[in-house]
Amino acid sequence: MNRIIILLLSVWFFHFSFPKDHSFHSDYGLEWCYFVGHLESESGNLYGYELSFFRLKFSDGKDWNPEVFPVHFAISDFSSQKYKNSQTIKRTIGGLAGYTDQTIYSGDYRLEIISKDKFHIFARSKSKDLSLDLELQGNGKILIHGKDGISIKSNRNPNIFSYYYSYPRLKTSGKISMYGKLEKIVSGNSWMDHEWSEKNAKSIPTLATGDTSWDWICLSDEFGGDYVFFRFRESQEVPPEIFGTYRDPKGKLTSWTEPGQIKMEFVGSFWKSPKTKIEYPLHWKIQYPGGEWMVSPIFNEQEFDGTKSTATIYWEGGVVAIDSKEKKSAKGYLELKGYKKPKLWWEF
């Protein structure tokens, strides 16, 4: 108990400093900077995308081993319901990956931090038939999670936490290419998530250890409200814990951290991936104080097989949501991590 109290006291005084904190943090073992968005092209086609920069370094108990930099990249063609992704994992050897206060890069994937509120992201698959080149402009309204940016993932185990902020409603323009078709992006909004944790860890980071899993969703409604909801499971043997953050159109921030404040449950049947045979719950009902979101995927086949980079398979895709009580709609992204292929009856 004393160790937990000391841990919490040590992190409560943390404060973000931008634009410096947009980049990676060398003192921490696990980190990701993540962009998703809903876009419209000059031709009227609708797209979604994911571009996630990861940083991971393990410890042998005495010294840090070299860092590795996986990247996940995907484009969803919402108009034709087509999905394509790519990935890489690089190290700093030979200058193939790295970071400064202004840049994060790994192979042909790059984030340029132009200022506190402006970013340039670039991605190109190895096959060169999937690419992205986008400018992102923020409105100055960064969303801080938890208490001063400390996001506790489990009330049962407060040692599982991250430093966490989001940057919703990044106005987006540029170009994307999918299957060789180049599209000019004339409007759209992106969402940035940035988390890091595990300072001076002596093993694989706690947040990603063992059977940890989560269901996470970000939503931006039509009136200017932004939401994050997530169900975190420390293991498959314990019930999930549910947390949420809401910022209203006037900027008022509400955090839901206590049991029972939010109900987040899947509805309908599971979707079974034809490639991995993993079953995912893609339709959700989220009850929060004052409203209820009914969330649905724009289309089902948005599964990311990251076994060649981060050794994870998850569902990550664009969603829409309706709140009939509050008479509003929203767009966002849903991530489902930790679902596994069910064993057949003859497997042990």
C-alpha positions as YAML, in Angstrom:
chain: A
units: angstrom
residues:
- id: 1
  name: MET
  ca: [0.00, 0.00, 0.00]
- id: 2
  name: ASN
  ca: [2.80, 2.45, 0.88]
- id: 3
  name: ARG
  ca: [4.43, 1.75, -2.48]
- id: 4
  name: ILE
  ca: [1.21, 2.68, -4.28]
- id: 5
  name: ILE
  ca: [0.86, 5.91, -2.27]
- id: 6
  name: ILE
  ca: [4.47, 6.88, -3.01]
- id: 7
  name: LEU
  ca: [3.92, 6.13, -6.71]
- id: 8
  name: LEU
  ca: [0.81, 8.28, -6.88]
- id: 9
  name: LEU
  ca: [2.42, 11.18, -5.01]
- id: 10
  name: SER
  ca: [5.38, 11.07, -7.39]
- id: 11
  name: VAL
  ca: [3.26, 11.38, -10.51]
- id: 12
  name: TRP
  ca: [0.57, 13.81, -9.37]
- id: 13
  name: PHE
  ca: [2.95, 16.73, -9.89]
- id: 14
  name: PHE
  ca: [3.60, 15.91, -13.52]
- id: 15
  name: HIS
  ca: [2.72, 18.62, -16.04]
- id: 16
  name: PHE
  ca: [2.84, 18.51, -19.82]
- id: 17
  name: SER
  ca: [5.00, 20.92, -21.79]
- id: 18
  name: PHE
  ca: [4.12, 21.41, -25.45]
- id: 19
  name: PRO
  ca: [5.36, 21.08, -28.12]
- id: 20
  name: LYS
  ca: [8.19, 19.13, -26.42]
- id: 21
  name: ASP
  ca: [5.87, 16.45, -25.00]
- id: 22
  name: HIS
  ca: [4.48, 15.69, -28.46]
- id: 23
  name: SER
  ca: [7.71, 13.77, -29.10]
- id: 24
  name: PHE
  ca: [8.96, 10.58, -27.45]
- id: 25
  name: HIS
  ca: [10.36, 10.35, -23.91]
- id: 26
  name: SER
  ca: [13.64, 8.51, -23.45]
- id: 27
  name: ASP
  ca: [13.16, 7.78, -19.74]
- id: 28
  name: TYR
  ca: [10.09, 5.60, -20.29]
- id: 29
  name: GLY
  ca: [9.79, 2.04, -21.52]
- id: 30
  name: LEU
  ca: [6.49, 2.04, -23.43]
- id: 31
  name: GLU
  ca: [5.06, 4.78, -25.60]
- id: 32
  name: TRP
  ca: [2.83, 5.40, -28.58]
- id: 33
  name: CYS
  ca: [1.74, 8.44, -30.55]
- id: 34
  name: TYR
  ca: [-1.34, 7.62, -32.53]
- id: 35
  name: PHE
  ca: [-3.37, 9.36, -35.24]
- id: 36
  name: VAL
  ca: [-6.75, 8.39, -36.65]
- id: 37
  name: GLY
  ca: [-9.17, 10.38, -38.78]
- id: 38
  name: HIS
  ca: [-12.22, 10.68, -40.99]
- id: 39
  name: LEU
  ca: [-11.41, 12.30, -44.34]
- id: 40
  name: GLU
  ca: [-13.18, 13.43, -47.51]
- id: 41
  name: SER
  ca: [-11.45, 13.61, -50.88]
- id: 42
  name: GLU
  ca: [-11.93, 16.07, -53.72]
- id: 43
  name: SER
  ca: [-13.87, 13.37, -55.60]
- id: 44
  name: GLY
  ca: [-16.31, 12.99, -52.67]
- id: 45
  name: ASN
  ca: [-15.00, 9.65, -51.41]
- id: 46
  name: LEU
  ca: [-14.82, 9.08, -47.66]
- id: 47
  name: TYR
  ca: [-11.79, 7.54, -45.95]
- id: 48
  name: GLY
  ca: [-10.43, 6.70, -42.54]
- id: 49
  name: TYR
  ca: [-6.85, 6.14, -41.49]
- id: 50
  name: GLU
  ca: [-4.67, 4.95, -38.63]
- id: 51
  name: LEU
  ca: [-1.00, 5.88, -38.20]
- id: 52
  name: SER
  ca: [0.58, 4.73, -34.93]
- id: 53
  name: PHE
  ca: [4.18, 5.34, -33.89]
- id: 54
  name: PHE
  ca: [5.39, 3.04, -31.10]
- id: 55
  name: ARG
  ca: [8.51, 3.14, -28.99]
- id: 56
  name: LEU
  ca: [9.57, 0.26, -26.77]
- id: 57
  name: LYS
  ca: [12.68, -0.49, -24.81]
- id: 58
  name: PHE
  ca: [13.22, -3.41, -22.48]
- id: 59
  name: SER
  ca: [15.45, -3.63, -19.46]
- id: 60
  name: ASP
  ca: [17.78, -6.40, -18.32]
- id: 61
  name: GLY
  ca: [17.51, -5.10, -14.77]
- id: 62
  name: LYS
  ca: [20.65, -2.98, -14.96]
- id: 63
  name: ASP
  ca: [20.85, -1.18, -18.27]
- id: 64
  name: TRP
  ca: [18.37, -0.34, -20.99]
- id: 65
  name: ASN
  ca: [18.61, -2.33, -24.16]
- id: 66
  name: PRO
  ca: [18.30, -0.53, -27.53]
- id: 67
  name: GLU
  ca: [14.94, 0.97, -28.40]
- id: 68
  name: VAL
  ca: [12.70, -0.40, -31.15]
- id: 69
  name: PHE
  ca: [10.22, 1.63, -33.19]
- id: 70
  name: PRO
  ca: [7.25, -0.23, -34.69]
- id: 71
  name: VAL
  ca: [4.73, 1.63, -36.86]
- id: 72
  name: HIS
  ca: [1.21, 0.57, -37.86]
- id: 73
  name: PHE
  ca: [-0.47, 2.20, -40.84]
- id: 74
  name: ALA
  ca: [-3.89, 1.57, -42.39]
- id: 75
  name: ILE
  ca: [-6.38, 3.24, -44.70]
- id: 76
  name: SER
  ca: [-10.07, 2.39, -44.78]
- id: 77
  name: ASP
  ca: [-12.00, 3.31, -47.91]
- id: 78
  name: PHE
  ca: [-15.41, 3.91, -46.36]
- id: 79
  name: SER
  ca: [-17.07, 4.50, -49.72]
- id: 80
  name: SER
  ca: [-16.10, 1.13, -51.22]
- id: 81
  name: GLN
  ca: [-15.56, -0.72, -47.91]
- id: 82
  name: LYS
  ca: [-11.97, -1.66, -48.71]
- id: 83
  name: TYR
  ca: [-9.16, -1.84, -46.16]
- id: 84
  name: LYS
  ca: [-5.39, -2.08, -46.50]
- id: 85
  name: ASN
  ca: [-2.55, -1.82, -43.99]
- id: 86
  name: SER
  ca: [1.21, -2.00, -43.60]
- id: 87
  name: GLN
  ca: [3.73, -2.07, -40.76]
- id: 88
  name: THR
  ca: [7.40, -1.84, -39.96]
- id: 89
  name: ILE
  ca: [9.77, -2.16, -37.02]
- id: 90
  name: LYS
  ca: [13.15, -0.42, -37.02]
- id: 91
  name: ARG
  ca: [15.98, 0.37, -34.62]
- id: 92
  name: THR
  ca: [18.28, 3.37, -34.44]
- id: 93
  name: ILE
  ca: [21.10, 1.40, -36.04]
- id: 94
  name: GLY
  ca: [22.05, 3.00, -39.35]
- id: 95
  name: GLY
  ca: [19.74, 5.94, -38.71]
- id: 96
  name: LEU
  ca: [16.67, 3.91, -39.72]
- id: 97
  name: ALA
  ca: [14.62, 5.17, -36.79]
- id: 98
  name: GLY
  ca: [14.78, 7.75, -34.03]
- id: 99
  name: TYR
  ca: [13.34, 10.93, -32.64]
- id: 100
  name: THR
  ca: [14.14, 14.53, -31.72]
- id: 101
  name: ASP
  ca: [11.98, 17.26, -30.21]
- id: 102
  name: GLN
  ca: [10.68, 17.96, -33.73]
- id: 103
  name: THR
  ca: [10.53, 14.53, -35.37]
- id: 104
  name: ILE
  ca: [9.63, 10.87, -34.85]
- id: 105
  name: TYR
  ca: [10.56, 8.50, -37.68]
- id: 106
  name: SER
  ca: [10.87, 4.81, -38.47]
- id: 107
  name: GLY
  ca: [11.66, 3.74, -42.01]
- id: 108
  name: ASP
  ca: [9.27, 5.46, -44.44]
- id: 109
  name: TYR
  ca: [7.00, 6.72, -41.66]
- id: 110
  name: ARG
  ca: [7.45, 10.16, -40.16]
- id: 111
  name: LEU
  ca: [5.82, 12.62, -37.75]
- id: 112
  name: GLU
  ca: [6.97, 16.23, -37.94]
- id: 113
  name: ILE
  ca: [6.07, 18.37, -34.94]
- id: 114
  name: ILE
  ca: [5.88, 21.84, -36.43]
- id: 115
  name: SER
  ca: [4.44, 23.56, -33.36]
- id: 116
  name: LYS
  ca: [2.18, 22.89, -30.38]
- id: 117
  name: ASP
  ca: [-0.82, 22.86, -32.70]
- id: 118
  name: LYS
  ca: [0.50, 21.79, -36.09]
- id: 119
  name: PHE
  ca: [1.77, 18.45, -37.41]
- id: 120
  name: HIS
  ca: [2.83, 16.85, -40.69]
- id: 121
  name: ILE
  ca: [2.53, 13.07, -40.99]
- id: 122
  name: PHE
  ca: [3.93, 10.94, -43.79]
- id: 123
  name: ALA
  ca: [3.61, 7.20, -44.41]
- id: 124
  name: ARG
  ca: [4.44, 4.87, -47.28]
- id: 125
  name: SER
  ca: [4.14, 1.09, -47.39]
- id: 126
  name: LYS
  ca: [7.01, -1.07, -48.58]
- id: 127
  name: SER
  ca: [4.99, -2.00, -51.67]
- id: 128
  name: LYS
  ca: [4.38, 1.73, -52.32]
- id: 129
  name: ASP
  ca: [0.70, 1.14, -53.12]
- id: 130
  name: LEU
  ca: [-0.43, 2.68, -49.82]
- id: 131
  name: SER
  ca: [0.66, 6.13, -48.71]
- id: 132
  name: LEU
  ca: [-0.37, 9.22, -46.82]
- id: 133
  name: ASP
  ca: [0.88, 12.80, -46.66]
- id: 134
  name: LEU
  ca: [-1.22, 15.02, -44.41]
- id: 135
  name: GLU
  ca: [-1.09, 18.40, -42.68]
- id: 136
  name: LEU
  ca: [-2.89, 18.61, -39.33]
- id: 137
  name: GLN
  ca: [-3.88, 21.90, -37.71]
- id: 138
  name: GLY
  ca: [-5.23, 22.08, -34.17]
- id: 139
  name: ASN
  ca: [-7.40, 24.65, -32.45]
- id: 140
  name: GLY
  ca: [-5.25, 24.89, -29.31]
- id: 141
  name: LYS
  ca: [-7.59, 22.69, -27.24]
- id: 142
  name: ILE
  ca: [-5.57, 19.70, -26.06]
- id: 143
  name: LEU
  ca: [-7.56, 17.24, -23.95]
- id: 144
  name: ILE
  ca: [-5.82, 16.08, -20.75]
- id: 145
  name: HIS
  ca: [-6.93, 12.77, -19.22]
- id: 146
  name: GLY
  ca: [-7.09, 11.80, -15.56]
- id: 147
  name: LYS
  ca: [-5.63, 13.98, -12.83]
- id: 148
  name: ASP
  ca: [-3.09, 16.31, -14.44]
- id: 149
  name: GLY
  ca: [-2.56, 13.81, -17.25]
- id: 150
  name: ILE
  ca: [-2.17, 10.69, -15.07]
- id: 151
  name: SER
  ca: [-4.58, 8.12, -16.49]
- id: 152
  name: ILE
  ca: [-5.17, 5.23, -14.06]
- id: 153
  name: LYS
  ca: [-6.17, 2.11, -15.97]
- id: 154
  name: SER
  ca: [-7.23, 0.04, -12.97]
- id: 155
  name: ASN
  ca: [-8.62, 1.08, -9.59]
- id: 156
  name: ARG
  ca: [-7.67, -2.39, -8.35]
- id: 157
  name: ASN
  ca: [-4.05, -1.86, -9.37]
- id: 158
  name: PRO
  ca: [-3.13, 1.86, -9.57]
- id: 159
  name: ASN
  ca: [0.40, 0.91, -10.61]
- id: 160
  name: ILE
  ca: [-1.06, 0.42, -14.08]
- id: 161
  name: PHE
  ca: [-1.24, 3.96, -15.43]
- id: 162
  name: SER
  ca: [0.00, 6.16, -18.22]
- id: 163
  name: TYR
  ca: [0.65, 9.79, -18.96]
- id: 164
  name: TYR
  ca: [-2.13, 10.47, -21.43]
- id: 165
  name: TYR
  ca: [-3.49, 13.32, -23.50]
- id: 166
  name: SER
  ca: [-5.48, 13.60, -26.73]
- id: 167
  name: TYR
  ca: [-5.74, 16.23, -29.42]
- id: 168
  name: PRO
  ca: [-9.16, 15.98, -31.12]
- id: 169
  name: ARG
  ca: [-10.47, 17.91, -34.10]
- id: 170
  name: LEU
  ca: [-7.22, 18.41, -35.96]
- id: 171
  name: LYS
  ca: [-8.24, 19.90, -39.30]
- id: 172
  name: THR
  ca: [-6.72, 17.70, -41.97]
- id: 173
  name: SER
  ca: [-5.73, 18.16, -45.61]
- id: 174
  name: GLY
  ca: [-3.22, 16.63, -48.00]
- id: 175
  name: LYS
  ca: [-3.25, 13.44, -50.05]
- id: 176
  name: ILE
  ca: [-3.55, 9.70, -49.68]
- id: 177
  name: SER
  ca: [-2.97, 6.80, -52.06]
- id: 178
  name: MET
  ca: [-4.55, 3.36, -51.90]
- id: 179
  name: TYR
  ca: [-4.00, 0.61, -54.49]
- id: 180
  name: GLY
  ca: [-2.24, 3.23, -56.62]
- id: 181
  name: LYS
  ca: [-5.20, 5.64, -56.65]
- id: 182
  name: LEU
  ca: [-4.15, 9.12, -55.52]
- id: 183
  name: GLU
  ca: [-6.78, 11.21, -53.75]
- id: 184
  name: LYS
  ca: [-6.58, 14.84, -52.68]
- id: 185
  name: ILE
  ca: [-8.00, 15.35, -49.20]
- id: 186
  name: VAL
  ca: [-9.97, 18.57, -48.97]
- id: 187
  name: SER
  ca: [-11.58, 18.20, -45.54]
- id: 188
  name: GLY
  ca: [-11.48, 16.02, -42.48]
- id: 189
  name: ASN
  ca: [-10.73, 15.77, -38.79]
- id: 190
  name: SER
  ca: [-8.00, 13.75, -37.12]
- id: 191
  name: TRP
  ca: [-7.59, 12.63, -33.52]
- id: 192
  name: MET
  ca: [-4.19, 12.32, -31.85]
- id: 193
  name: ASP
  ca: [-3.60, 10.13, -28.78]
- id: 194
  name: HIS
  ca: [-0.28, 10.08, -26.95]
- id: 195
  name: GLU
  ca: [0.54, 7.81, -24.00]
- id: 196
  name: TRP
  ca: [3.71, 6.77, -22.22]
- id: 197
  name: SER
  ca: [4.46, 4.82, -19.07]
- id: 198
  name: GLU
  ca: [6.84, 2.47, -17.23]
- id: 199
  name: LYS
  ca: [9.65, 4.68, -16.03]
- id: 200
  name: ASN
  ca: [12.71, 2.64, -15.08]
- id: 201
  name: ALA
  ca: [10.83, -0.61, -15.50]
- id: 202
  name: LYS
  ca: [12.89, -3.76, -15.02]
- id: 203
  name: SER
  ca: [10.91, -6.01, -17.32]
- id: 204
  name: ILE
  ca: [8.37, -5.92, -20.12]
- id: 205
  name: PRO
  ca: [6.13, -2.90, -19.39]
- id: 206
  name: THR
  ca: [3.19, -3.58, -17.08]
- id: 207
  name: LEU
  ca: [0.59, -1.97, -19.32]
- id: 208
  name: ALA
  ca: [1.37, -4.48, -22.08]
- id: 209
  name: THR
  ca: [2.22, -7.50, -19.96]
- id: 210
  name: GLY
  ca: [0.45, -10.85, -20.09]
- id: 211
  name: ASP
  ca: [-3.28, -10.82, -20.69]
- id: 212
  name: THR
  ca: [-3.95, -7.07, -20.48]
- id: 213
  name: SER
  ca: [-6.56, -6.02, -23.02]
- id: 214
  name: TRP
  ca: [-8.92, -3.16, -23.70]
- id: 215
  name: ASP
  ca: [-11.84, -1.81, -25.69]
- id: 216
  name: TRP
  ca: [-11.19, 1.87, -26.49]
- id: 217
  name: ILE
  ca: [-13.19, 4.42, -28.42]
- id: 218
  name: CYS
  ca: [-12.89, 8.11, -29.26]
- id: 219
  name: LEU
  ca: [-15.89, 10.10, -30.49]
- id: 220
  name: SER
  ca: [-16.38, 13.68, -31.68]
- id: 221
  name: ASP
  ca: [-20.00, 14.75, -31.87]
- id: 222
  name: GLU
  ca: [-21.58, 17.22, -34.27]
- id: 223
  name: PHE
  ca: [-21.93, 19.95, -31.63]
- id: 224
  name: GLY
  ca: [-18.31, 20.11, -30.48]
- id: 225
  name: GLY
  ca: [-18.19, 17.51, -27.70]
- id: 226
  name: ASP
  ca: [-15.32, 15.00, -27.47]
- id: 227
  name: TYR
  ca: [-15.39, 11.64, -25.68]
- id: 228
  name: VAL
  ca: [-13.02, 8.83, -24.76]
- id: 229
  name: PHE
  ca: [-14.30, 5.58, -23.24]
- id: 230
  name: PHE
  ca: [-12.31, 2.45, -22.46]
- id: 231
  name: ARG
  ca: [-12.78, -0.91, -20.76]
- id: 232
  name: PHE
  ca: [-9.50, -2.18, -19.34]
- id: 233
  name: ARG
  ca: [-8.86, -5.78, -18.34]
- id: 234
  name: GLU
  ca: [-5.74, -6.57, -16.35]
- id: 235
  name: SER
  ca: [-6.34, -10.24, -17.13]
- id: 236
  name: GLN
  ca: [-9.09, -12.48, -18.47]
- id: 237
  name: GLU
  ca: [-9.84, -13.64, -14.92]
- id: 238
  name: VAL
  ca: [-11.06, -10.27, -13.60]
- id: 239
  name: PRO
  ca: [-14.03, -8.11, -14.67]
- id: 240
  name: PRO
  ca: [-13.26, -5.12, -16.89]
- id: 241
  name: GLU
  ca: [-12.98, -1.64, -15.41]
- id: 242
  name: ILE
  ca: [-14.54, 1.22, -17.34]
- id: 243
  name: PHE
  ca: [-13.34, 4.83, -17.54]
- id: 244
  name: GLY
  ca: [-14.26, 7.87, -19.58]
- id: 245
  name: THR
  ca: [-13.48, 11.49, -20.36]
- id: 246
  name: TYR
  ca: [-15.82, 14.10, -21.81]
- id: 247
  name: ARG
  ca: [-15.10, 17.66, -22.89]
- id: 248
  name: ASP
  ca: [-18.19, 19.68, -23.72]
- id: 249
  name: PRO
  ca: [-18.34, 22.32, -26.50]
- id: 250
  name: LYS
  ca: [-17.47, 25.06, -24.00]
- id: 251
  name: GLY
  ca: [-14.35, 23.24, -22.82]
- id: 252
  name: LYS
  ca: [-15.61, 21.88, -19.49]
- id: 253
  name: LEU
  ca: [-13.85, 18.59, -18.71]
- id: 254
  name: THR
  ca: [-15.51, 15.65, -16.94]
- id: 255
  name: SER
  ca: [-13.72, 12.43, -15.91]
- id: 256
  name: TRP
  ca: [-15.59, 9.26, -15.06]
- id: 257
  name: THR
  ca: [-13.36, 7.03, -12.96]
- id: 258
  name: GLU
  ca: [-15.64, 5.35, -10.42]
- id: 259
  name: PRO
  ca: [-17.34, 1.96, -10.90]
- id: 260
  name: GLY
  ca: [-20.86, 2.21, -12.29]
- id: 261
  name: GLN
  ca: [-20.60, 5.71, -13.73]
- id: 262
  name: ILE
  ca: [-20.39, 4.30, -17.26]
- id: 263
  name: LYS
  ca: [-21.81, 1.14, -18.75]
- id: 264
  name: MET
  ca: [-20.05, -0.06, -21.88]
- id: 265
  name: GLU
  ca: [-21.37, -3.30, -23.30]
- id: 266
  name: PHE
  ca: [-21.36, -4.96, -26.69]
- id: 267
  name: VAL
  ca: [-24.65, -5.68, -28.42]
- id: 268
  name: GLY
  ca: [-25.62, -8.08, -31.16]
- id: 269
  name: SER
  ca: [-23.43, -10.87, -32.46]
- id: 270
  name: PHE
  ca: [-19.65, -11.00, -32.77]
- id: 271
  name: TRP
  ca: [-17.97, -10.54, -36.16]
- id: 272
  name: LYS
  ca: [-15.54, -13.31, -37.11]
- id: 273
  name: SER
  ca: [-12.47, -12.32, -39.07]
- id: 274
  name: PRO
  ca: [-12.15, -14.44, -42.23]
- id: 275
  name: LYS
  ca: [-8.34, -14.15, -42.01]
- id: 276
  name: THR
  ca: [-7.50, -14.82, -38.36]
- id: 277
  name: LYS
  ca: [-10.80, -16.41, -37.23]
- id: 278
  name: ILE
  ca: [-10.79, -14.07, -34.21]
- id: 279
  name: GLU
  ca: [-14.23, -12.87, -33.12]
- id: 280
  name: TYR
  ca: [-14.74, -9.19, -32.25]
- id: 281
  name: PRO
  ca: [-17.67, -7.29, -30.71]
- id: 282
  name: LEU
  ca: [-18.11, -4.42, -33.16]
- id: 283
  name: HIS
  ca: [-21.43, -2.95, -31.95]
- id: 284
  name: TRP
  ca: [-21.54, -1.20, -28.58]
- id: 285
  name: LYS
  ca: [-23.94, 0.53, -26.24]
- id: 286
  name: ILE
  ca: [-22.30, 3.12, -24.01]
- id: 287
  name: GLN
  ca: [-24.40, 4.62, -21.23]
- id: 288
  name: TYR
  ca: [-22.89, 7.71, -19.64]
- id: 289
  name: PRO
  ca: [-24.35, 10.39, -17.33]
- id: 290
  name: GLY
  ca: [-26.89, 12.22, -19.46]
- id: 291
  name: GLY
  ca: [-26.85, 10.10, -22.60]
- id: 292
  name: GLU
  ca: [-26.38, 6.83, -24.43]
- id: 293
  name: TRP
  ca: [-24.28, 6.13, -27.52]
- id: 294
  name: MET
  ca: [-25.09, 3.32, -29.91]
- id: 295
  name: VAL
  ca: [-21.86, 2.63, -31.80]
- id: 296
  name: SER
  ca: [-21.51, 0.76, -35.10]
- id: 297
  name: PRO
  ca: [-18.58, 0.13, -37.46]
- id: 298
  name: ILE
  ca: [-18.67, 1.78, -40.87]
- id: 299
  name: PHE
  ca: [-17.75, -1.67, -42.18]
- id: 300
  name: ASN
  ca: [-16.48, -4.83, -40.50]
- id: 301
  name: GLU
  ca: [-13.20, -5.77, -42.15]
- id: 302
  name: GLN
  ca: [-10.80, -3.37, -40.42]
- id: 303
  name: GLU
  ca: [-8.62, -5.86, -38.54]
- id: 304
  name: PHE
  ca: [-4.89, -5.16, -38.10]
- id: 305
  name: ASP
  ca: [-2.55, -8.15, -37.95]
- id: 306
  name: GLY
  ca: [0.56, -6.70, -36.35]
- id: 307
  name: THR
  ca: [2.37, -9.96, -35.65]
- id: 308
  name: LYS
  ca: [5.34, -8.84, -37.78]
- id: 309
  name: SER
  ca: [5.97, -5.74, -35.66]
- id: 310
  name: THR
  ca: [4.31, -5.62, -32.24]
- id: 311
  name: ALA
  ca: [3.15, -9.27, -32.08]
- id: 312
  name: THR
  ca: [-0.46, -8.14, -31.62]
- id: 313
  name: ILE
  ca: [-3.64, -8.64, -33.63]
- id: 314
  name: TYR
  ca: [-6.46, -6.19, -32.99]
- id: 315
  name: TRP
  ca: [-9.45, -4.51, -34.59]
- id: 316
  name: GLU
  ca: [-9.05, -0.80, -35.34]
- id: 317
  name: GLY
  ca: [-11.57, 1.01, -37.47]
- id: 318
  name: GLY
  ca: [-13.86, 3.90, -38.15]
- id: 319
  name: VAL
  ca: [-17.23, 4.01, -36.40]
- id: 320
  name: VAL
  ca: [-20.33, 6.16, -36.21]
- id: 321
  name: ALA
  ca: [-22.51, 6.71, -33.16]
- id: 322
  name: ILE
  ca: [-26.06, 7.87, -32.45]
- id: 323
  name: ASP
  ca: [-27.34, 9.26, -29.15]
- id: 324
  name: SER
  ca: [-31.12, 9.22, -29.52]
- id: 325
  name: LYS
  ca: [-31.66, 10.64, -26.03]
- id: 326
  name: GLU
  ca: [-29.55, 13.72, -26.69]
- id: 327
  name: LYS
  ca: [-30.45, 13.75, -30.40]
- id: 328
  name: LYS
  ca: [-26.90, 13.91, -31.69]
- id: 329
  name: SER
  ca: [-24.45, 11.89, -33.76]
- id: 330
  name: ALA
  ca: [-20.69, 11.38, -33.71]
- id: 331
  name: LYS
  ca: [-17.76, 9.93, -35.65]
- id: 332
  name: GLY
  ca: [-14.75, 8.21, -34.20]
- id: 333
  name: TYR
  ca: [-12.48, 5.20, -34.02]
- id: 334
  name: LEU
  ca: [-12.74, 1.95, -32.08]
- id: 335
  name: GLU
  ca: [-9.87, -0.27, -30.95]
- id: 336
  name: LEU
  ca: [-10.35, -3.81, -29.64]
- id: 337
  name: LYS
  ca: [-7.17, -5.37, -28.25]
- id: 338
  name: GLY
  ca: [-6.74, -8.75, -26.58]
- id: 339
  name: TYR
  ca: [-9.24, -10.89, -28.46]
- id: 340
  name: LYS
  ca: [-7.91, -14.28, -29.45]
- id: 341
  name: LYS
  ca: [-8.85, -17.06, -31.79]
- id: 342
  name: PRO
  ca: [-11.15, -19.45, -29.89]
- id: 343
  name: LYS
  ca: [-9.91, -22.99, -29.47]
- id: 344
  name: LEU
  ca: [-11.70, -25.73, -31.33]
- id: 345
  name: TRP
  ca: [-13.19, -28.55, -29.33]
- id: 346
  name: TRP
  ca: [-10.29, -30.87, -29.99]
- id: 347
  name: GLU
  ca: [-7.63, -28.34, -28.99]
- id: 348
  name: PHE
  ca: [-6.23, -28.30, -25.45]
...
